[in-house]
Amino acid sequence: MDGAELKIGKFIENNTGDMIRTLSELVKIPSVKGEAEPNYPFGREPARALEKFLEIARTMGFTVKNHENHVGTIDLYSEGEPTLGILCHLDVVPVGNTGWRTPPFELTLSRGYLYGRGAIDDKGPAVSVLYAMYALKKLGVSLSQNVRFIVGTDEENGSADLAYYRKKEALPQRLFTPDGSYPVINVEKGMIRGEFEFVPTLGDRTLLSLSGGDVVNAVPAICDMSLCGVDQSEVEKAARQVPGISVECAEKDGALNVGVRGKSAHASQPNGGVNAVTAALKILSLLEVGDFEKISTLFPFGESDGEHAGVKMSDDVSGALTLVHSIASFDGKTYRGKFDIRFPVTSSVEKVRVTLEKTIGKAGALITAFGGVEGHCVDGNGDFVKTLLESYEHITGKRGRCIAIGGGTYVHETEGGVAFGAEFIGDENNMHGANERMSVDLFKMNARMYADAIIRLCK
Ligand SMILES: [Zn+2]
């Protein structure tokens, strides 16, 4: 294999310019989800990115197929049922309004990094896979099994692309996606989203309105409320008992407006955040405004393991459950809350629901919406995962291991799929943010990694 590996390394080196040009063609297309139209299930731009990608693959001599603008497939060989699938996506998240130092839809090379929307998620990794396959083809590396590269266009908005394809065609038995991180993600917790309502009993010291959080899957950084019959000094005193937040008060028309500020974090890793909504609830209960302590007791400030909601649990493969009360509103009568839960793979949506209904009911609140997906777990000691880890160790020289995450990757709903790359945990690549980037070194290394994995799995 060493001879092939050397040749592949050289091939990637010699073709880096073309790889960058290919990526820049793709970054140019703003493939954010758009309005559905006949033949364009996710809008025109994701379809345009897919067509461009398939056209490039066709020019390289691959057999390609566009599955009605949901996904495209590129087979390494024109014949033979594929036993390995690789899954990437060409849709991207919106660019947001601020902070880009370069045009987001123009790939920019600066100090060894490629900047642009999609550079790491997931256009860059898709180009690395394509060139890994191209290297194997051009160098005539002969394998006994076929590989199918599946490129989708709806990963960022619920993966309806993959659901469509799975209805039409069976996925290869072995499947990995370069849309997560190295070494191998084989465990993804289950996920629940729910809503509840609570009608507080209010007194003279009262809450007029409250609004906190804007997305259900993040620790809320902001919660604004308006109080009546409460002094600013009392609020400030209460706020001092809530570490890590800042509070701003302003009187207006006889009411006291209070802005609570915490720190945002992804709901799958809530410990990095400071929850402004549960901080506001704690302040309300310290001030004895209404009976909000009932909700504050369920979702105490500083707690993210669901203990007081009765759902604290963990297992060896996935770690601990996380619970974030992420959105809240109060209109003067009803408090409405939303939460995000990531639970261990050994539990289930139903088990969590039964417990939570009890504890929330006991607090005098009512669950009004509840839904989720079960966890995803692939045997970390099976041949497939072990072989991917071998590739990882061989290419990086680092020790391989399986990891569990709280989020769901592209393969969450598939049977036996894992995430393999394309980033390293801790990389500062600004995924989903401004100045998204990937290093040229990683771009090339990923191509070598995927070529190596294909050879090991399909030789
Ligand atoms: Zn992605």
PDB file of N, CA, C and O and ligand atoms in Angstrom, residues 89 91 120-122 155-156 179-180 410 431-432, ligand 1:
ATOM      1  N   HIS A  89     -22.503  17.349   1.922  1.00  0.00           N
ATOM      2  CA  HIS A  89     -23.588  18.210   1.451  1.00  0.00           C
ATOM      3  C   HIS A  89     -23.055  19.510   0.869  1.00  0.00           C
ATOM      4  O   HIS A  89     -21.991  19.996   1.260  1.00  0.00           O
ATOM      5  N   ASP A  91     -25.271  22.296   0.406  1.00  0.00           N
ATOM      6  CA  ASP A  91     -26.025  23.469   0.877  1.00  0.00           C
ATOM      7  C   ASP A  91     -25.249  24.102   2.026  1.00  0.00           C
ATOM      8  O   ASP A  91     -24.425  23.443   2.679  1.00  0.00           O
ATOM      9  N   ILE A 120     -15.450  24.769   5.214  1.00  0.00           N
ATOM     10  CA  ILE A 120     -15.303  23.557   6.035  1.00  0.00           C
ATOM     11  C   ILE A 120     -16.615  22.785   6.126  1.00  0.00           C
ATOM     12  O   ILE A 120     -16.634  21.581   6.378  1.00  0.00           O
ATOM     13  N   ASP A 121     -17.739  23.475   5.893  1.00  0.00           N
ATOM     14  CA  ASP A 121     -19.063  22.841   6.084  1.00  0.00           C
ATOM     15  C   ASP A 121     -19.932  23.076   4.872  1.00  0.00           C
ATOM     16  O   ASP A 121     -20.683  24.026   4.830  1.00  0.00           O
ATOM     17  N   ASP A 122     -19.934  22.253   3.883  1.00  0.00           N
ATOM     18  CA  ASP A 122     -19.221  21.004   3.806  1.00  0.00           C
ATOM     19  C   ASP A 122     -18.620  20.868   2.400  1.00  0.00           C
ATOM     20  O   ASP A 122     -18.281  19.789   1.965  1.00  0.00           O
ATOM     21  N   GLU A 155     -28.817  19.369   4.070  1.00  0.00           N
ATOM     22  CA  GLU A 155     -28.365  18.927   5.401  1.00  0.00           C
ATOM     23  C   GLU A 155     -28.666  19.963   6.465  1.00  0.00           C
ATOM     24  O   GLU A 155     -29.018  19.628   7.595  1.00  0.00           O
ATOM     25  N   GLU A 156     -28.539  21.230   6.102  1.00  0.00           N
ATOM     26  CA  GLU A 156     -28.660  22.290   7.111  1.00  0.00           C
ATOM     27  C   GLU A 156     -30.107  22.539   7.543  1.00  0.00           C
ATOM     28  O   GLU A 156     -30.358  23.290   8.468  1.00  0.00           O
ATOM     29  N   ASP A 179     -18.721  15.230   7.691  1.00  0.00           N
ATOM     30  CA  ASP A 179     -19.480  16.417   8.090  1.00  0.00           C
ATOM     31  C   ASP A 179     -19.594  16.471   9.615  1.00  0.00           C
ATOM     32  O   ASP A 179     -20.585  16.935  10.160  1.00  0.00           O
ATOM     33  N   GLY A 180     -18.556  15.982  10.267  1.00  0.00           N
ATOM     34  CA  GLY A 180     -18.484  16.017  11.724  1.00  0.00           C
ATOM     35  C   GLY A 180     -17.039  16.241  12.098  1.00  0.00           C
ATOM     36  O   GLY A 180     -16.374  17.078  11.491  1.00  0.00           O
ATOM     37  N   TYR A 410     -25.231  14.250   9.848  1.00  0.00           N
ATOM     38  CA  TYR A 410     -25.957  13.885   8.628  1.00  0.00           C
ATOM     39  C   TYR A 410     -26.398  12.414   8.640  1.00  0.00           C
ATOM     40  O   TYR A 410     -27.385  12.056   8.017  1.00  0.00           O
ATOM     41  N   MET A 431     -17.175  27.589  11.760  1.00  0.00           N
ATOM     42  CA  MET A 431     -18.291  26.939  11.081  1.00  0.00           C
ATOM     43  C   MET A 431     -19.620  27.615  11.454  1.00  0.00           C
ATOM     44  O   MET A 431     -19.852  27.908  12.628  1.00  0.00           O
ATOM     45  N   HIS A 432     -20.431  27.880  10.464  1.00  0.00           N
ATOM     46  CA  HIS A 432     -21.736  28.537  10.628  1.00  0.00           C
ATOM     47  C   HIS A 432     -21.616  30.010  11.030  1.00  0.00           C
ATOM     48  O   HIS A 432     -22.626  30.699  11.173  1.00  0.00           O
TER      49      HIS A 432
HETATM   50 ZN    ZN B   1     -22.530  20.269   7.613  1.00  0.00          ZN
END
